[in-house]
Short mmCIF file of C-alpha atoms in Angstrom, two decimals:
data_model
loop_
_atom_site.label_atom_id
_atom_site.label_comp_id
_atom_site.label_asym_id
_atom_site.label_seq_id
_atom_site.Cartn_x
_atom_site.Cartn_y
_atom_site.Cartn_z
CA UNK A 1 37.17 -18.83 5.97
CA UNK A 2 34.12 -17.21 7.54
CA UNK A 3 35.58 -16.13 10.89
CA UNK A 4 32.47 -14.12 11.76
CA UNK A 5 30.38 -17.28 11.93
CA UNK A 6 33.15 -19.62 13.05
CA UNK A 7 35.12 -22.05 10.93
CA UNK A 8 33.21 -25.04 9.55
CA UNK A 9 35.60 -27.47 11.22
CA UNK A 10 35.09 -25.77 14.58
CA UNK A 11 31.31 -25.92 14.28
CA UNK A 12 31.44 -29.56 13.22
CA UNK A 13 33.65 -30.58 16.14
CA UNK A 14 36.72 -31.59 14.13
CA UNK A 15 40.13 -31.50 15.80
CA UNK A 16 41.84 -28.11 15.42
CA UNK A 17 45.57 -28.22 16.18
CA UNK A 18 47.43 -25.15 17.36
CA UNK A 19 49.65 -24.16 14.44
CA UNK A 20 51.62 -21.20 15.74
CA UNK A 21 52.40 -19.11 18.81
CA UNK A 22 53.98 -15.79 17.94
CA UNK A 23 55.40 -13.91 20.92
CA UNK A 24 56.56 -10.28 20.98
CA UNK A 25 57.57 -7.92 23.79
CA UNK A 26 57.15 -4.16 23.95
CA UNK A 27 58.14 -1.31 26.28
CA UNK A 28 55.99 1.84 26.31
CA UNK A 29 57.29 4.91 28.19
CA UNK A 30 54.88 6.37 30.73
CA UNK A 31 53.37 9.78 30.00
CA UNK A 32 54.69 11.13 33.32
CA UNK A 33 56.87 9.86 36.20
CA UNK A 34 54.94 7.17 38.11
CA UNK A 35 55.21 5.46 41.47
CA UNK A 36 53.09 3.79 44.11
CA UNK A 37 53.94 2.96 47.70
CA UNK A 38 56.74 0.53 46.90
CA UNK A 39 57.82 0.92 43.24
CA UNK A 40 58.83 3.59 40.74
CA UNK A 41 58.71 3.02 36.97
CA UNK A 42 59.21 4.85 33.69
CA UNK A 43 57.83 2.31 31.21
CA UNK A 44 55.12 -0.32 30.90
CA UNK A 45 56.28 -3.71 29.59
CA UNK A 46 53.84 -5.90 27.72
CA UNK A 47 54.21 -9.37 26.17
CA UNK A 48 51.74 -10.16 23.37
CA UNK A 49 50.92 -13.72 22.27
CA UNK A 50 49.17 -14.50 18.99
CA UNK A 51 47.88 -18.06 18.65
CA UNK A 52 46.92 -19.40 15.21
CA UNK A 53 44.75 -22.30 14.09
CA UNK A 54 42.77 -23.23 10.96
CA UNK A 55 45.43 -21.38 8.89
CA UNK A 56 43.97 -17.86 9.15
CA UNK A 57 42.31 -17.45 12.56
CA UNK A 58 44.30 -15.73 15.30
CA UNK A 59 43.64 -15.24 19.00
CA UNK A 60 45.49 -12.63 21.04
CA UNK A 61 46.50 -12.59 24.68
CA UNK A 62 48.88 -10.43 26.66
CA UNK A 63 50.48 -9.82 30.03
CA UNK A 64 52.31 -6.87 31.53
CA UNK A 65 55.74 -8.39 32.09
CA UNK A 66 59.35 -8.21 30.84
CA UNK A 67 61.10 -10.10 28.04
CA UNK A 68 61.88 -13.08 30.27
CA UNK A 69 58.22 -14.07 29.94
CA UNK A 70 58.48 -14.05 26.14
CA UNK A 71 61.55 -16.26 26.34
CA UNK A 72 59.79 -18.73 28.62
CA UNK A 73 56.81 -19.02 26.27
CA UNK A 74 58.99 -19.47 23.18
CA UNK A 75 61.48 -21.93 24.64
CA UNK A 76 59.38 -23.92 27.12
CA UNK A 77 55.74 -23.74 26.05
CA UNK A 78 55.75 -23.65 22.25
CA UNK A 79 57.32 -27.11 21.75
CA UNK A 80 54.71 -28.62 24.09
CA UNK A 81 51.64 -26.76 22.87
CA UNK A 82 51.94 -26.79 19.09
CA UNK A 83 49.68 -29.48 17.69
CA UNK A 84 47.35 -29.63 20.68
CA UNK A 85 43.63 -29.16 20.03
CA UNK A 86 42.93 -25.46 20.59
CA UNK A 87 39.38 -26.20 21.75
CA UNK A 88 40.70 -28.17 24.73
CA UNK A 89 42.11 -25.26 26.69
CA UNK A 90 42.19 -27.00 30.10
CA UNK A 91 44.57 -29.58 28.59
CA UNK A 92 46.89 -26.85 27.31
CA UNK A 93 46.71 -25.10 30.67
CA UNK A 94 47.77 -28.29 32.49
CA UNK A 95 50.67 -28.78 30.08
CA UNK A 96 51.98 -25.31 30.90
CA UNK A 97 51.53 -25.72 34.65
CA UNK A 98 53.42 -29.02 34.56
CA UNK A 99 56.22 -27.49 32.50
CA UNK A 100 57.01 -24.87 35.16
CA UNK A 101 56.99 -27.26 38.11
CA UNK A 102 60.68 -26.73 38.87
CA UNK A 103 60.52 -22.97 38.22
CA UNK A 104 57.69 -22.25 40.65
CA UNK A 105 54.20 -21.10 39.79
CA UNK A 106 53.90 -17.42 40.89
CA UNK A 107 55.41 -14.41 39.15
CA UNK A 108 56.89 -14.64 35.66
CA UNK A 109 55.84 -18.22 35.04
CA UNK A 110 52.25 -17.45 35.91
CA UNK A 111 52.33 -14.38 33.65
CA UNK A 112 53.55 -16.56 30.78
CA UNK A 113 50.76 -19.09 31.33
CA UNK A 114 48.26 -16.23 31.48
CA UNK A 115 49.22 -14.66 28.15
CA UNK A 116 49.00 -17.97 26.29
CA UNK A 117 45.76 -19.00 28.00
CA UNK A 118 44.10 -15.67 27.14
CA UNK A 119 45.18 -16.05 23.51
CA UNK A 120 43.72 -19.56 23.37
CA UNK A 121 40.37 -18.44 24.76
CA UNK A 122 40.22 -15.58 22.26
CA UNK A 123 41.14 -18.02 19.48
CA UNK A 124 38.47 -20.52 20.52
CA UNK A 125 35.77 -17.86 20.57
CA UNK A 126 36.81 -16.59 17.14
CA UNK A 127 36.81 -20.10 15.70
CA UNK A 128 33.26 -20.54 16.97
CA UNK A 129 32.23 -17.07 15.81
CA UNK A 130 31.18 -15.98 19.29
CA UNK A 131 31.99 -13.05 21.57
CA UNK A 132 34.03 -14.43 24.46
CA UNK A 133 31.34 -13.42 26.98
CA UNK A 134 28.79 -15.46 25.02
CA UNK A 135 31.12 -18.46 24.89
CA UNK A 136 31.64 -18.30 28.66
CA UNK A 137 28.02 -17.41 29.39
CA UNK A 138 27.32 -13.80 30.29
CA UNK A 139 26.00 -12.81 33.71
CA UNK A 140 25.60 -9.11 32.74
CA UNK A 141 25.64 -6.87 29.69
CA UNK A 142 27.59 -3.98 31.24
CA UNK A 143 30.69 -4.21 33.45
CA UNK A 144 31.18 -1.43 36.08
CA UNK A 145 34.60 0.22 36.16
CA UNK A 146 36.58 2.51 38.45
CA UNK A 147 39.24 4.99 37.35
CA UNK A 148 42.67 4.08 38.70
CA UNK A 149 45.89 6.10 38.75
CA UNK A 150 46.65 8.93 41.15
CA UNK A 151 50.30 7.96 41.40
CA UNK A 152 52.34 9.25 44.32
CA UNK A 153 54.61 11.15 41.90
CA UNK A 154 51.72 13.29 40.62
CA UNK A 155 51.63 16.90 41.76
CA UNK A 156 48.29 18.10 43.07
CA UNK A 157 47.22 19.74 39.81
CA UNK A 158 47.90 16.56 37.84
CA UNK A 159 46.05 14.45 40.39
CA UNK A 160 43.05 16.76 40.38
CA UNK A 161 42.91 16.86 36.58
CA UNK A 162 42.97 13.07 36.26
CA UNK A 163 40.29 12.48 38.86
CA UNK A 164 38.05 15.24 37.52
CA UNK A 165 38.39 13.79 34.02
CA UNK A 166 37.04 10.45 35.17
CA UNK A 167 34.29 11.66 37.48
CA UNK A 168 33.10 14.89 35.90
CA UNK A 169 34.25 14.26 32.34
CA UNK A 170 33.40 10.60 31.75
CA UNK A 171 30.85 9.97 34.46
CA UNK A 172 32.91 7.28 36.22
CA UNK A 173 31.77 7.61 39.81
CA UNK A 174 34.48 5.43 41.38
CA UNK A 175 38.19 6.35 41.49
CA UNK A 176 41.36 5.11 43.18
CA UNK A 177 44.62 6.84 44.10
CA UNK A 178 47.95 5.44 45.28
CA UNK A 179 49.07 6.07 48.84
CA UNK A 180 51.81 4.62 51.07
CA UNK A 181 54.38 6.95 49.52
CA UNK A 182 58.02 6.20 50.36
CA UNK A 183 57.07 2.82 51.81
CA UNK A 184 54.70 4.34 54.31
CA UNK A 185 56.99 7.13 55.50
CA UNK A 186 54.87 9.97 54.10
CA UNK A 187 51.56 9.37 55.83
CA UNK A 188 50.77 13.07 56.22
CA UNK A 189 51.05 13.60 52.48
CA UNK A 190 49.01 10.44 51.88
CA UNK A 191 46.16 11.97 53.85
CA UNK A 192 46.56 15.37 52.21
CA UNK A 193 46.25 13.76 48.78
CA UNK A 194 43.23 11.75 49.92
CA UNK A 195 41.56 14.92 51.18
CA UNK A 196 42.28 16.62 47.85
CA UNK A 197 40.84 13.66 45.97
CA UNK A 198 37.62 13.87 47.96
CA UNK A 199 37.33 17.61 47.30
CA UNK A 200 37.80 17.10 43.56
CA UNK A 201 35.36 14.22 43.06
CA UNK A 202 32.67 15.50 45.43
CA UNK A 203 30.72 13.73 48.11
CA UNK A 204 28.78 11.29 45.92
CA UNK A 205 31.58 9.50 44.04
CA UNK A 206 33.29 6.50 45.62
CA UNK A 207 36.91 6.99 46.68
CA UNK A 208 39.42 4.13 46.90
CA UNK A 209 43.09 3.97 47.96
CA UNK A 210 45.85 1.46 47.25
CA UNK A 211 48.91 1.28 49.52
CA UNK A 212 50.66 -1.48 47.50
CA UNK A 213 51.65 -3.20 50.75
CA UNK A 214 53.65 -0.20 51.97
CA UNK A 215 52.41 0.07 55.56
CA UNK A 216 53.11 -1.99 58.63
CA UNK A 217 50.07 -3.47 60.36
CA UNK A 218 49.77 -0.76 63.01
CA UNK A 219 50.39 2.00 60.46
CA UNK A 220 47.56 0.70 58.32
CA UNK A 221 45.20 0.58 61.29
CA UNK A 222 46.14 4.11 62.37
CA UNK A 223 45.68 5.61 58.91
CA UNK A 224 42.43 3.70 58.43
CA UNK A 225 40.53 6.05 60.77
CA UNK A 226 41.22 9.32 58.90
CA UNK A 227 40.70 7.52 55.59
CA UNK A 228 37.21 6.63 56.76
CA UNK A 229 36.57 10.30 57.56
CA UNK A 230 37.21 11.08 53.90
CA UNK A 231 34.75 8.39 52.89
CA UNK A 232 37.31 5.89 51.58
CA UNK A 233 35.41 2.66 51.01
CA UNK A 234 38.22 0.51 49.57
CA UNK A 235 41.68 0.00 51.11
CA UNK A 236 43.78 -2.16 48.80
CA UNK A 237 46.90 -3.94 50.05
CA UNK A 238 47.26 -1.94 53.28
CA UNK A 239 50.06 -4.37 54.20
CA UNK A 240 52.07 -6.80 52.03
CA UNK A 241 49.61 -9.20 50.37
CA UNK A 242 51.46 -12.29 51.64
CA UNK A 243 50.82 -11.17 55.23
CA UNK A 244 47.44 -12.85 55.55
CA UNK A 245 47.30 -12.40 59.32
CA UNK A 246 48.11 -8.72 58.90
CA UNK A 247 45.41 -8.26 56.27
CA UNK A 248 42.92 -9.92 58.61
CA UNK A 249 44.01 -7.69 61.49
CA UNK A 250 43.56 -4.54 59.40
CA UNK A 251 40.28 -5.80 57.94
CA UNK A 252 38.88 -6.28 61.43
CA UNK A 253 40.05 -2.85 62.58
CA UNK A 254 39.11 -0.45 59.77
CA UNK A 255 35.83 0.71 58.26
CA UNK A 256 36.96 0.49 54.62
CA UNK A 257 36.75 -2.79 52.74
CA UNK A 258 40.14 -4.46 52.56
CA UNK A 259 41.12 -5.90 49.16
CA UNK A 260 44.11 -7.89 47.91
CA UNK A 261 45.11 -10.70 45.58
CA UNK A 262 46.39 -8.93 42.46
CA UNK A 263 49.71 -10.75 42.40
CA UNK A 264 48.45 -14.27 43.02
CA UNK A 265 49.32 -17.07 40.61
CA UNK A 266 47.27 -20.28 40.44
CA UNK A 267 44.46 -21.11 42.84
CA UNK A 268 46.41 -21.82 46.02
CA UNK A 269 47.17 -18.19 47.05
CA UNK A 270 43.51 -17.25 46.64
CA UNK A 271 42.35 -20.26 48.62
CA UNK A 272 44.65 -19.30 51.48
CA UNK A 273 43.51 -15.68 51.34
CA UNK A 274 39.79 -16.36 51.46
CA UNK A 275 39.97 -19.14 54.06
CA UNK A 276 42.06 -16.87 56.31
CA UNK A 277 39.33 -14.22 56.15
CA UNK A 278 41.92 -11.70 54.95
CA UNK A 279 39.83 -9.70 52.48
CA UNK A 280 36.40 -8.25 51.89
CA UNK A 281 36.91 -8.41 48.13
CA UNK A 282 39.31 -10.65 46.20
CA UNK A 283 41.36 -8.93 43.48
CA UNK A 284 42.14 -11.08 40.42
CA UNK A 285 44.38 -10.39 37.44
CA UNK A 286 43.83 -12.70 34.46
CA UNK A 287 47.15 -11.56 32.97
CA UNK A 288 48.97 -12.84 36.09
CA UNK A 289 46.92 -15.50 37.85
CA UNK A 290 46.83 -18.09 35.06
CA UNK A 291 44.67 -16.58 32.34
CA UNK A 292 40.93 -16.86 31.91
CA UNK A 293 41.06 -20.46 33.11
CA UNK A 294 42.31 -19.70 36.62
CA UNK A 295 40.53 -16.34 36.76
CA UNK A 296 37.14 -18.03 36.47
CA UNK A 297 38.11 -20.77 38.92
CA UNK A 298 39.27 -18.19 41.48
CA UNK A 299 36.08 -16.17 41.01
CA UNK A 300 34.04 -19.28 41.77
CA UNK A 301 36.20 -19.93 44.83
CA UNK A 302 35.48 -16.42 46.07
CA UNK A 303 31.76 -16.83 45.46
CA UNK A 304 31.75 -20.04 47.47
CA UNK A 305 33.09 -18.00 50.41
CA UNK A 306 30.56 -15.21 50.01
CA UNK A 307 33.02 -12.75 48.44
CA UNK A 308 32.91 -10.51 45.42
CA UNK A 309 35.87 -10.13 43.08
CA UNK A 310 37.41 -7.13 41.35
CA UNK A 311 39.96 -7.11 38.55
CA UNK A 312 43.46 -5.68 38.50
CA UNK A 313 44.79 -3.79 35.47
CA UNK A 314 44.41 -4.84 31.82
CA UNK A 315 40.75 -3.76 31.52
CA UNK A 316 40.34 -5.01 27.95
CA UNK A 317 41.65 -8.44 28.89
CA UNK A 318 39.09 -8.57 31.69
CA UNK A 319 35.93 -7.07 30.19
CA UNK A 320 34.45 -10.26 28.72
CA UNK A 321 35.64 -12.40 31.64
CA UNK A 322 34.09 -9.98 34.12
CA UNK A 323 30.81 -10.09 32.23
CA UNK A 324 30.69 -13.84 32.92
CA UNK A 325 31.25 -13.53 36.70
CA UNK A 326 28.10 -13.28 38.88
CA UNK A 327 30.01 -12.04 41.93
CA UNK A 328 31.84 -9.19 40.18
CA UNK A 329 32.16 -5.84 41.95
CA UNK A 330 34.04 -3.86 39.29
CA UNK A 331 36.90 -3.68 36.78
CA UNK A 332 39.96 -1.48 37.26
CA UNK A 333 40.31 1.13 34.49
CA UNK A 334 44.05 1.48 35.09
CA UNK A 335 45.70 4.49 33.47
CA UNK A 336 48.89 2.82 32.18
CA UNK A 337 47.18 -0.22 30.72
CA UNK A 338 44.38 1.84 29.18
CA UNK A 339 47.06 3.83 27.32
CA UNK A 340 48.82 0.74 26.01
CA UNK A 341 45.66 -1.11 25.04
CA UNK A 342 44.22 1.93 23.26
CA UNK A 343 47.48 2.31 21.32
CA UNK A 344 47.94 -1.36 20.45
CA UNK A 345 44.39 -2.53 19.68
CA UNK A 346 41.47 -1.61 17.49
CA UNK A 347 38.14 -2.10 19.26
CA UNK A 348 39.11 -0.43 22.57
CA UNK A 349 36.12 0.08 24.87
CA UNK A 350 34.58 3.31 26.18
CA UNK A 351 34.08 3.64 29.96
CA UNK A 352 31.87 6.74 29.74
CA UNK A 353 29.04 6.41 32.21
CA UNK A 354 31.09 4.15 34.46
CA UNK A 355 30.65 0.84 32.64
CA UNK A 356 32.00 -1.18 29.70
CA UNK A 357 29.65 -2.88 27.27
CA UNK A 358 30.76 -6.15 25.66
CA UNK A 359 27.72 -6.78 23.46
CA UNK A 360 29.13 -5.49 20.15
CA UNK A 361 28.80 -8.94 18.59
CA UNK A 362 32.45 -9.06 17.53
CA UNK A 363 34.02 -12.52 18.04
CA UNK A 364 36.52 -13.20 20.81
CA UNK A 365 37.40 -10.28 23.04
CA UNK A 366 36.66 -7.96 20.14
CA UNK A 367 40.17 -6.47 19.86
CA UNK A 368 42.51 -6.54 16.86
CA UNK A 369 46.24 -6.14 17.42
CA UNK A 370 47.70 -3.16 15.54
CA UNK A 371 51.13 -4.42 14.55
CA UNK A 372 52.32 -1.24 12.86
CA UNK A 373 51.43 0.98 15.83
CA UNK A 374 53.12 -1.39 18.28
CA UNK A 375 56.29 -1.98 16.27
CA UNK A 376 58.14 1.21 17.37
CA UNK A 377 57.96 -0.03 20.98
CA UNK A 378 59.13 -3.57 20.25
CA UNK A 379 62.11 -4.81 22.25
CA UNK A 380 61.95 -8.56 21.53
#
């Protein structure tokens, strides 16, 4: 089969049933202790889905989630999805959403939907012999990125080295660090680390912070003033993301743009967030919100309300989707996920110069899963 030019049956419009969904789960230890304002972790969990049609064509999707997601896909989704036409992705998406009605849509169920949906979109593009951005319709050739890491567990030397590597080494002129250490009880150190970050990256690079919902409303407002003095232009999740009134209060009180949305599943949370006026930029994660299908719908919702979107984590899962979004601000080049995706996939992208290019001509998202390299980390 000529997968580079698409299968004959796909080009001719014949029905193409989904033949297989293979699901595996991996755990990759971090390269150093990591934490943000509310969580500490020592490993990154990833569930990989490989969808097959036309006997030899595979599409790959993934989500950063534990083994429970793999179990849900295998036990609940596979019996319903196998045999469906892989070109009709909205139909498959509705089947999955209906199947989790009694489980609830956010969280693990949404991650499971996302991984399968991303695999189906990659599969469809490969069957048609098109890069995913071309299939969706590209709005840009290059996707801007920002370096993201700066965990609260990093000592100052480690933090400085990481930031300098992005800004001065790779020419990425936007970076983000984690603050809100100890659930907001280390505000002095938060500001010290922010000051250090500004000194390292210089006055011209953009500086962002992410509190992971660690602060109370008044804390976030109080710390917003000194953050502005250090030129922080992006304040992500200053308060818990479900506190829409609190996000709005902080947004109205601080100079930095307020961003949130990374943990939303389905369209409803994003609709509530934008109609409440809670954010200046909506953060979307295609590996959590419902795959490419809901990612693009949520991006359109944001555009209808005059908002830009940014992506959360999983930069290689987002690159082609982001290229198709007119109201994109940037893609998060997140340290943990960059490590995993560079280890697990051939075709990883290069952010040098501060942008990702998705015009290689390779079909789908352009990545090939490296089974042998991933196998040592397999847990299910």
